[in-house]
Every structure is written in C-alpha cells, then in structure tokens.
Tab-separated table of C-alpha atoms and ligand atoms in Angstrom:
chain	number	residue	atom	x	y	z
R	708	MET	CA	121.256	120.166	134.307
R	709	THR	CA	118.363	118.000	133.028
R	710	ILE	CA	115.721	119.878	131.035
R	711	LEU	CA	112.177	118.475	130.896
R	712	VAL	CA	110.487	119.130	127.550
R	713	ALA	CA	106.677	119.020	127.337
R	714	GLY	CA	105.225	118.511	123.865
R	715	ALA	CA	108.456	116.730	122.959
R	716	THR	CA	106.767	114.605	120.283
R	717	GLY	CA	105.275	117.698	118.622
R	718	ASN	CA	106.429	120.022	115.854
R	719	ALA	CA	108.065	122.564	118.134
R	720	GLY	CA	108.972	120.319	121.071
R	721	ALA	CA	110.906	117.859	118.889
R	722	GLN	CA	113.074	120.782	117.819
R	723	VAL	CA	113.571	121.873	121.431
R	724	VAL	CA	114.817	118.336	122.185
R	725	ARG	CA	117.127	118.383	119.187
R	726	GLU	CA	118.637	121.762	120.022
R	727	LEU	CA	119.113	120.885	123.696
R	728	LEU	CA	121.044	117.767	122.655
R	729	ALA	CA	123.134	119.914	120.314
R	730	LEU	CA	124.046	122.111	123.294
R	731	GLY	CA	125.044	118.999	125.254
R	732	SER	CA	122.160	119.170	127.731
R	733	PRO	CA	120.558	116.058	129.232
R	734	VAL	CA	116.909	115.915	128.070
R	735	ARG	CA	113.852	114.367	129.687
R	736	ALA	CA	111.109	114.133	127.061
R	737	LEU	CA	107.520	114.109	128.279
R	738	THR	CA	104.804	112.215	126.420
R	739	ARG	CA	101.463	110.667	127.285
R	740	ASN	CA	102.461	107.510	125.419
R	741	ALA	CA	106.108	106.476	125.614
R	742	ALA	CA	105.560	103.324	123.528
R	743	ALA	CA	104.492	105.397	120.521
R	744	ALA	CA	107.169	108.076	120.844
R	745	ARG	CA	110.436	108.161	118.864
R	746	PHE	CA	113.381	110.195	120.126
R	747	PRO	CA	117.069	110.509	119.291
R	748	ALA	CA	119.495	108.338	121.268
R	749	GLY	CA	120.353	109.647	124.701
R	750	VAL	CA	116.950	111.177	125.454
R	751	GLU	CA	115.279	110.049	128.675
R	752	VAL	CA	111.606	109.390	127.857
R	753	VAL	CA	108.999	109.770	130.609
R	754	GLU	CA	105.238	109.471	130.669
R	755	GLY	CA	103.078	112.186	132.172
R	756	ASP	CA	100.037	114.340	131.509
R	757	LEU	CA	100.013	118.128	131.850
R	758	THR	CA	96.368	118.014	132.902
R	759	ARG	CA	97.488	115.927	135.910
R	760	PRO	CA	100.598	117.759	137.176
R	761	GLU	CA	101.289	115.115	139.828
R	762	THR	CA	102.192	112.688	136.998
R	763	ILE	CA	105.124	114.800	135.740
R	764	PRO	CA	108.489	113.480	136.976
R	765	LEU	CA	110.502	116.553	138.007
R	766	GLU	CA	113.226	115.050	140.222
R	767	GLY	CA	116.648	116.351	139.222
R	768	VAL	CA	115.201	118.779	136.659
R	769	THR	CA	116.739	122.266	136.450
R	770	GLY	CA	114.714	123.657	133.538
R	771	VAL	CA	111.320	123.023	131.944
R	772	HIS	CA	109.816	123.795	128.553
R	773	LEU	CA	106.012	123.999	128.904
R	774	LEU	CA	102.929	124.243	126.673
R	775	ALA	CA	99.821	126.271	127.415
R	776	THR	CA	97.494	123.773	125.678
R	777	ALA	CA	96.655	120.132	126.185
R	778	GLY	CA	94.889	117.392	124.286
R	779	ASP	CA	94.513	116.843	120.595
R	780	ASP	CA	92.035	119.748	120.289
R	781	TYR	CA	94.583	122.236	121.786
R	782	ALA	CA	92.274	123.106	124.677
R	783	GLU	CA	93.658	125.643	127.127
R	784	LEU	CA	95.622	123.966	129.913
R	785	THR	CA	93.722	124.800	133.091
R	786	THR	CA	96.171	123.175	135.512
R	787	GLY	CA	98.865	125.843	134.983
R	788	PRO	CA	98.928	127.163	138.572
R	789	GLU	CA	99.182	123.642	140.050
R	790	LEU	CA	101.864	122.692	137.558
R	791	VAL	CA	103.947	125.789	138.276
R	792	ALA	CA	103.644	125.226	142.044
R	793	ARG	CA	105.021	121.699	141.592
R	794	VAL	CA	107.802	122.931	139.323
R	795	GLU	CA	108.872	125.512	141.919
R	796	LYS	CA	108.656	123.003	144.752
R	797	ALA	CA	110.884	120.579	142.817
R	798	GLY	CA	113.653	123.208	142.749
R	799	VAL	CA	113.516	123.885	139.010
R	800	ARG	CA	115.250	127.188	138.130
R	801	ARG	CA	114.307	128.060	134.569
R	802	ALA	CA	111.128	127.769	132.511
R	803	THR	CA	110.120	128.576	128.956
R	804	VAL	CA	106.426	128.720	128.074
R	805	LEU	CA	105.066	128.476	124.536
R	806	TRP	CA	102.304	130.990	123.976
R	807	SER	CA	99.173	129.517	122.398
R	808	GLY	CA	97.730	132.636	120.753
R	809	SER	CA	96.119	134.154	123.832
R	810	PRO	CA	96.949	134.681	127.530
R	811	SER	CA	96.652	131.453	129.507
R	812	PRO	CA	96.467	130.374	133.161
R	813	LEU	CA	99.859	128.693	132.696
R	814	GLU	CA	101.493	131.862	131.398
R	815	GLU	CA	99.950	133.877	134.229
R	816	ALA	CA	101.193	131.419	136.839
R	817	VAL	CA	104.701	131.222	135.384
R	818	THR	CA	105.136	134.980	135.056
R	819	ALA	CA	103.946	135.452	138.665
R	820	SER	CA	106.380	132.787	139.952
R	821	ALA	CA	109.919	133.070	141.308
R	822	LEU	CA	111.223	130.986	138.379
R	823	GLU	CA	113.622	132.479	135.839
R	824	TRP	CA	110.836	132.435	133.219
R	825	THR	CA	110.770	133.344	129.546
R	826	VAL	CA	107.612	133.464	127.420
R	827	LEU	CA	108.059	132.467	123.767
R	828	ARG	CA	105.402	133.788	121.400
R	829	PRO	CA	105.800	132.006	118.082
R	830	VAL	CA	103.445	133.009	115.275
R	831	ASP	CA	102.375	130.430	112.617
R	832	PHE	CA	104.820	127.538	112.423
R	833	MET	CA	106.218	126.919	108.927
R	834	SER	CA	105.355	123.247	109.479
R	835	ASN	CA	101.644	124.167	109.363
R	836	THR	CA	102.024	124.210	105.563
R	837	LEU	CA	102.675	120.449	105.644
R	838	VAL	CA	98.878	120.167	105.653
R	839	TRP	CA	99.190	120.955	101.917
R	840	ALA	CA	101.662	118.117	101.260
R	841	GLU	CA	99.111	115.501	100.247
R	842	SER	CA	97.226	117.654	97.717
R	843	VAL	CA	100.541	118.901	96.291
R	844	ARG	CA	101.802	115.328	95.863
R	845	ARG	CA	98.551	114.037	94.371
R	846	GLU	CA	97.282	116.948	92.319
R	847	GLY	CA	99.850	119.735	92.381
R	848	VAL	CA	97.273	121.971	94.108
R	849	VAL	CA	96.952	124.001	97.305
R	850	ARG	CA	93.443	124.969	98.424
R	851	GLU	CA	93.281	127.684	101.072
R	852	PRO	CA	91.133	130.695	101.937
R	853	PHE	CA	92.273	134.293	102.521
R	854	ALA	CA	94.758	134.681	99.659
R	855	SER	CA	95.859	138.138	100.708
R	856	SER	CA	96.380	137.462	104.410
R	857	ARG	CA	100.078	137.553	105.267
R	858	SER	CA	101.917	135.568	107.913
R	859	ALA	CA	105.412	136.097	109.333
R	860	LEU	CA	105.651	132.326	109.796
R	861	VAL	CA	108.506	130.995	111.902
R	862	HIS	CA	110.796	128.001	111.364
R	863	GLU	CA	110.050	125.558	114.199
R	864	GLY	CA	113.803	124.842	114.342
R	865	ASP	CA	114.270	128.463	115.404
R	866	ILE	CA	111.703	127.996	118.183
R	867	GLY	CA	113.699	124.984	119.350
R	868	ALA	CA	117.011	126.853	119.148
R	869	VAL	CA	115.638	129.822	121.098
R	870	ALA	CA	114.104	127.651	123.840
R	871	ALA	CA	117.304	125.602	124.197
R	872	ALA	CA	119.532	128.698	124.360
R	873	VAL	CA	117.289	130.307	126.972
R	874	LEU	CA	117.093	127.176	129.129
R	875	VAL	CA	120.763	126.187	128.950
R	876	ARG	CA	122.559	129.522	128.833
R	877	GLY	CA	120.178	131.664	130.894
R	878	GLY	CA	120.178	135.448	130.924
R	879	HIS	CA	116.640	135.819	129.539
R	880	GLY	CA	114.613	135.762	132.757
R	881	GLY	CA	111.455	137.900	132.797
R	882	ARG	CA	111.519	138.401	129.017
R	883	THR	CA	108.855	137.720	126.375
R	884	TYR	CA	110.105	137.076	122.848
R	885	THR	CA	107.894	137.116	119.764
R	886	LEU	CA	109.312	134.582	117.319
R	887	THR	CA	108.764	135.135	113.597
R	888	GLY	CA	110.535	134.411	110.365
R	889	PRO	CA	112.348	137.158	108.421
R	890	GLU	CA	109.384	138.073	106.172
R	891	ALA	CA	105.569	138.092	106.028
R	892	LEU	CA	104.231	136.040	103.122
R	893	THR	CA	100.789	135.690	101.554
R	894	VAL	CA	99.444	132.203	100.856
R	895	PRO	CA	100.266	132.431	97.106
R	896	GLN	CA	103.822	133.529	98.010
R	897	GLN	CA	104.166	130.541	100.350
R	898	VAL	CA	102.895	128.234	97.602
R	899	ALA	CA	105.326	129.739	95.064
R	900	THR	CA	108.199	129.209	97.538
R	901	ILE	CA	107.339	125.512	97.937
R	902	SER	CA	106.935	125.227	94.171
R	903	ALA	CA	110.462	126.630	93.641
R	904	ALA	CA	111.862	124.254	96.289
R	905	ILE	CA	110.425	121.123	94.632
R	906	GLY	CA	110.910	122.307	91.052
R	907	ARG	CA	107.270	121.678	90.148
R	908	GLU	CA	104.394	124.005	89.417
R	909	ILE	CA	101.761	124.169	92.182
R	910	ARG	CA	98.367	125.702	91.454
R	911	TYR	CA	96.757	127.829	94.157
R	912	VAL	CA	92.944	127.694	94.449
R	913	GLU	CA	91.338	130.175	96.824
R	914	LEU	CA	88.550	128.638	98.937
R	915	THR	CA	85.723	130.460	100.628
R	916	GLU	CA	85.796	130.305	104.413
R	917	ALA	CA	82.875	127.835	104.417
R	918	GLN	CA	84.657	125.529	101.930
R	919	ALA	CA	87.839	125.686	103.990
R	920	ARG	CA	85.956	124.750	107.159
R	921	GLU	CA	84.376	121.773	105.377
R	922	GLU	CA	87.812	120.585	104.185
R	923	MET	CA	89.306	120.909	107.666
R	924	LEU	CA	86.497	118.845	109.185
R	925	ALA	CA	86.891	116.226	106.439
R	926	GLN	CA	90.631	116.034	107.332
R	927	GLY	CA	89.561	115.181	110.889
R	928	ARG	CA	90.239	118.518	112.591
R	929	PRO	CA	87.992	119.138	115.610
R	930	PRO	CA	85.451	121.946	114.882
R	931	GLU	CA	86.944	124.218	117.613
R	932	VAL	CA	90.392	123.911	116.030
R	933	ALA	CA	89.030	124.637	112.530
R	934	ASP	CA	87.156	127.684	113.841
R	935	PHE	CA	90.212	128.960	115.733
R	936	LEU	CA	92.455	128.625	112.676
R	937	LEU	CA	89.947	130.294	110.355
R	938	ARG	CA	89.345	133.152	112.781
R	939	TRP	CA	93.105	133.649	113.209
R	940	ARG	CA	93.627	133.898	109.436
R	941	ARG	CA	90.536	136.030	108.756
R	942	ASP	CA	91.218	138.530	111.540
R	943	MET	CA	94.970	138.064	111.797
R	944	PRO	CA	96.266	140.179	114.694
R	945	ALA	CA	99.260	142.392	113.925
R	946	VAL	CA	101.546	140.001	115.818
R	947	GLY	CA	100.836	137.375	113.139
R	948	TYR	CA	102.161	139.408	110.206
R	949	THR	CA	104.690	141.721	111.843
R	950	VAL	CA	108.299	140.622	111.509
R	951	ASP	CA	110.002	140.664	114.929
R	952	ARG	CA	113.657	140.404	115.983
R	953	GLY	CA	112.988	137.869	118.759
R	954	VAL	CA	114.932	135.010	117.152
R	955	GLU	CA	117.915	137.235	116.366
R	956	ASP	CA	117.879	138.844	119.804
R	957	VAL	CA	118.347	135.456	121.474
R	958	LEU	CA	120.463	133.613	118.908
R	959	GLY	CA	122.536	136.465	117.471
R	960	ARG	CA	121.737	135.365	113.927
R	961	PRO	CA	118.784	136.084	111.613
R	962	ALA	CA	115.660	133.920	111.672
R	963	ARG	CA	115.570	131.214	109.001
R	964	SER	CA	113.543	131.879	105.862
R	965	PHE	CA	110.535	129.999	104.505
R	966	ALA	CA	112.610	129.261	101.378
R	967	SER	CA	115.176	127.395	103.485
R	968	TRP	CA	112.417	125.527	105.339
R	969	ALA	CA	110.803	124.542	102.010
R	970	ARG	CA	114.121	123.198	100.686
R	971	GLU	CA	114.620	121.145	103.876
R	972	ARG	CA	111.088	119.723	103.728
R	973	ALA	CA	110.794	119.429	99.922
R	974	GLY	CA	110.641	115.637	100.178
R	975	SER	CA	107.300	115.774	102.011
R	976	PHE	CA	105.726	117.611	99.079
R	977	VAL	CA	107.113	115.107	96.555
R	978	SER	CA	106.604	111.655	98.099
R	979	ALA	CA	104.649	110.280	101.052
R	980	GLY	CA	107.827	109.018	102.750
R	981	GLY	CA	109.603	112.349	102.265
R	982	THR	CA	111.441	114.227	104.979
R	983	ARG	CA	109.446	115.907	107.708
L	1399	NAP	N1	101.178	125.514	115.139
L	1399	NAP	C1	101.282	126.824	115.297
L	1399	NAP	O1	101.313	127.584	114.317
L	1399	NAP	C2	101.371	127.423	116.689
L	1399	NAP	C3	101.585	128.794	116.829
L	1399	NAP	C4	101.718	129.335	118.136
L	1399	NAP	C5	101.637	128.496	119.236
L	1399	NAP	N2	101.414	127.154	119.047
L	1399	NAP	C6	101.345	126.306	120.260
L	1399	NAP	O2	102.547	125.545	120.324
L	1399	NAP	C7	102.295	124.342	121.049
L	1399	NAP	C8	102.951	123.174	120.345
L	1399	NAP	O3	102.424	123.069	119.051
L	1399	NAP	P1	102.925	121.868	118.107
L	1399	NAP	O4	102.422	122.146	116.727
L	1399	NAP	O5	104.379	121.623	118.338
L	1399	NAP	O6	102.090	120.682	118.731
L	1399	NAP	P2	101.744	119.267	118.109
L	1399	NAP	O7	102.756	118.915	117.055
L	1399	NAP	O8	100.316	119.226	117.763
L	1399	NAP	O9	101.996	118.328	119.372
L	1399	NAP	C9	101.258	118.485	120.556
L	1399	NAP	C10	102.165	118.057	121.696
L	1399	NAP	O10	101.492	118.291	122.922
L	1399	NAP	C11	101.633	117.130	123.729
L	1399	NAP	N3	100.451	117.056	124.587
L	1399	NAP	C12	99.170	117.247	124.242
L	1399	NAP	N4	98.356	117.113	125.304
L	1399	NAP	C13	99.169	116.804	126.355
L	1399	NAP	C14	98.917	116.514	127.714
L	1399	NAP	N5	97.668	116.523	128.229
L	1399	NAP	N6	99.975	116.233	128.509
L	1399	NAP	C15	101.238	116.206	128.010
L	1399	NAP	N7	101.536	116.477	126.721
L	1399	NAP	C16	100.504	116.756	125.908
L	1399	NAP	C17	101.722	115.982	122.762
L	1399	NAP	O11	102.418	114.949	123.384
L	1399	NAP	P3	101.997	113.376	123.332
L	1399	NAP	O12	100.917	113.235	122.285
L	1399	NAP	O13	103.275	112.695	122.961
L	1399	NAP	O14	101.548	113.080	124.698
L	1399	NAP	C18	102.532	116.607	121.627
L	1399	NAP	O15	103.915	116.474	121.874
L	1399	NAP	C19	100.775	124.244	121.219
L	1399	NAP	O16	100.446	124.628	122.543
L	1399	NAP	C20	100.230	125.262	120.236
L	1399	NAP	O17	99.012	125.828	120.699
L	1399	NAP	C21	101.299	126.608	117.816
C-alpha cells in the first residue's frame, strides 16, 4: 500500500505526507536531494527527478501523488506522458495530480490513462501569505498590489487531507476537485486576519504592479514566476475567487478557514524561528 509523494518537501506535498501517515499508510517521499530533506519518522525517502522519469523508484508503489511543474521556476513538466507510462507499467493503481493553474501534459496523460486518477485543483495556498512574514516581523507592514482582488485561498493541510483520503480510501476515480477555503478574501481582509491572529496591528500598503514586480525580483523570484503571479492576481479567473465544495465533498467536513490557518502560523509572523 506504499504511496509515492512527489513534491514531498514542498508546502502541499509535506501535508500529503503528514496526512498519509495519519491514515496509517506507508509513504515514499520523493526529493531531488535526500540529504537536505527533513521528514517525520517512518517515511521512506528516495531521490528522483520528475524531468527524468526513469529515476523515480516505483517498485511496490500502489498510489502516486504527482505535480505538473518541475524546477524552482515552476516550469511545466514536459515528461508527463513518459512518467505516466512508467507509473502504469509499475502496476500503480491510483494517482492524484496537482493542477498548476493551467492544463498540462501530465494532467492530459493521467486523465487518458487506465489509472484510477483524480485531479486536484487547489487555488492560492494560504501558505503563500508567508511571503509577508518578514515585513510583518520587521515593520508591521504588508506591501501588495491589487487590494480589491479576492482569493478563495485554501489551507494546504486540506490539500494534503484530500489527496491522502483519495489515495488511501479510493472511490474518487475520474473526478476533478477544485479545492478552496470557505470564503474569498481581499488582501486587506487577509492582512486583518493575520493581524487578529498575532494581536498586533499590521499596516497594508498597496503597491502598483510595477513596484510589486520589482519587490518580487529583489526577493529572488525568477521573472517568469513574478509575471505569472502578477497576471494571476490582476486577471484572476473565476476559479480563483469562487468558493467550491471540493474539500467538503471528499472529507465530509468544511474546508478550514484562513483565520484558523493564521492562528496556527502566527509564530512565523512574530519571530523568525516561528512555526511554519
Ligand atoms: N502555491 C500555490 O498557490 C499553488 C496553487 C495551485 C497549484 N500549485 C502547484 O502546486 C505544486 C506544489 O506547490 P508547492 O507550493 O507545494 O511547492 P514548493 O513548496 O515550491 O515545492 C516544490 C516541490 O517540487 C519538488 N520538485 C521541483 N522540481 C522537481 C523535479 N524536477 N523533480 C522532483 N521534484 C521536484 C521539490 O522537491 P525537492 O526540491 O525536494 O526536489 C518540492 O518538494 C506546484 O506544482 C504548484 O504549481 C501551487
């Protein structure tokens, strides 16, 4: 019953690992650099690269959790068809695929396969707001563009719980679930929620798009990533701000709120060693 988790060191994948362990499933965590990775006890850590499917150890695996992007600039994974062929050949039964904001070769290959596949379409992760942690800690400020754009941001723990339930329990083959939180919030509403969680005032400063791009590049984001994020927020598609029942449909309980996420992660906005 081993489940292989790609992106296991990432925001969403770490939660998939955690939730699989909670369901009692053996987990094989994939990373490009095992020496740098930290996992809970009991996780089998393997090295492999999604851009080279032959490097992914699939022996004994019954389910896989896959990403549609690769590399630190979130480039589209072009080896999807090869990867899916190997997964099928290895006798894997179930697969979840994380949507990356647009259709991908991986998603196409998985949905055309004989696997019991499920596509998970999360909108903005709540953890994206951790990019504000440093300026909140240092200056009590959040600088962001597009004050009025709303996002139905999703708790990454809910993404993990949905993926684990689908992979372990089954019964969701051929389905696509859009994963959102329970409400769509503007940037100032998100800032106010974090402010309430840490018990400190946080000032919101609206940036122009050009200023925001400059800040993202100064933080080390690749230009393609900065442009993608700015375009997404400027021209947010309806899926980004429409609350969906996907989490509840799979888990039988409501999606977790941004207020609960902010309370869990309050430490990160207060001190550098705070909880993540
Ligand atoms: N953030 C959002 O709001 C959002 C919304 C919708 C969809 N998504 C999608 O969700 C996925 C996960 O996002 P995240 O924020 O959890 O990611 P993240 O924290 O940035 O982590 C990226 C993960 O991808 C792995 N990875 C990268 N290139 C790889 C390769 N060539 N081979 C194997 N593993 C590779 C990394 O593993 P190692 O470095 O350990 O090798 C790491 O675990 C991405 O595909 C993203 O596009 C994100």
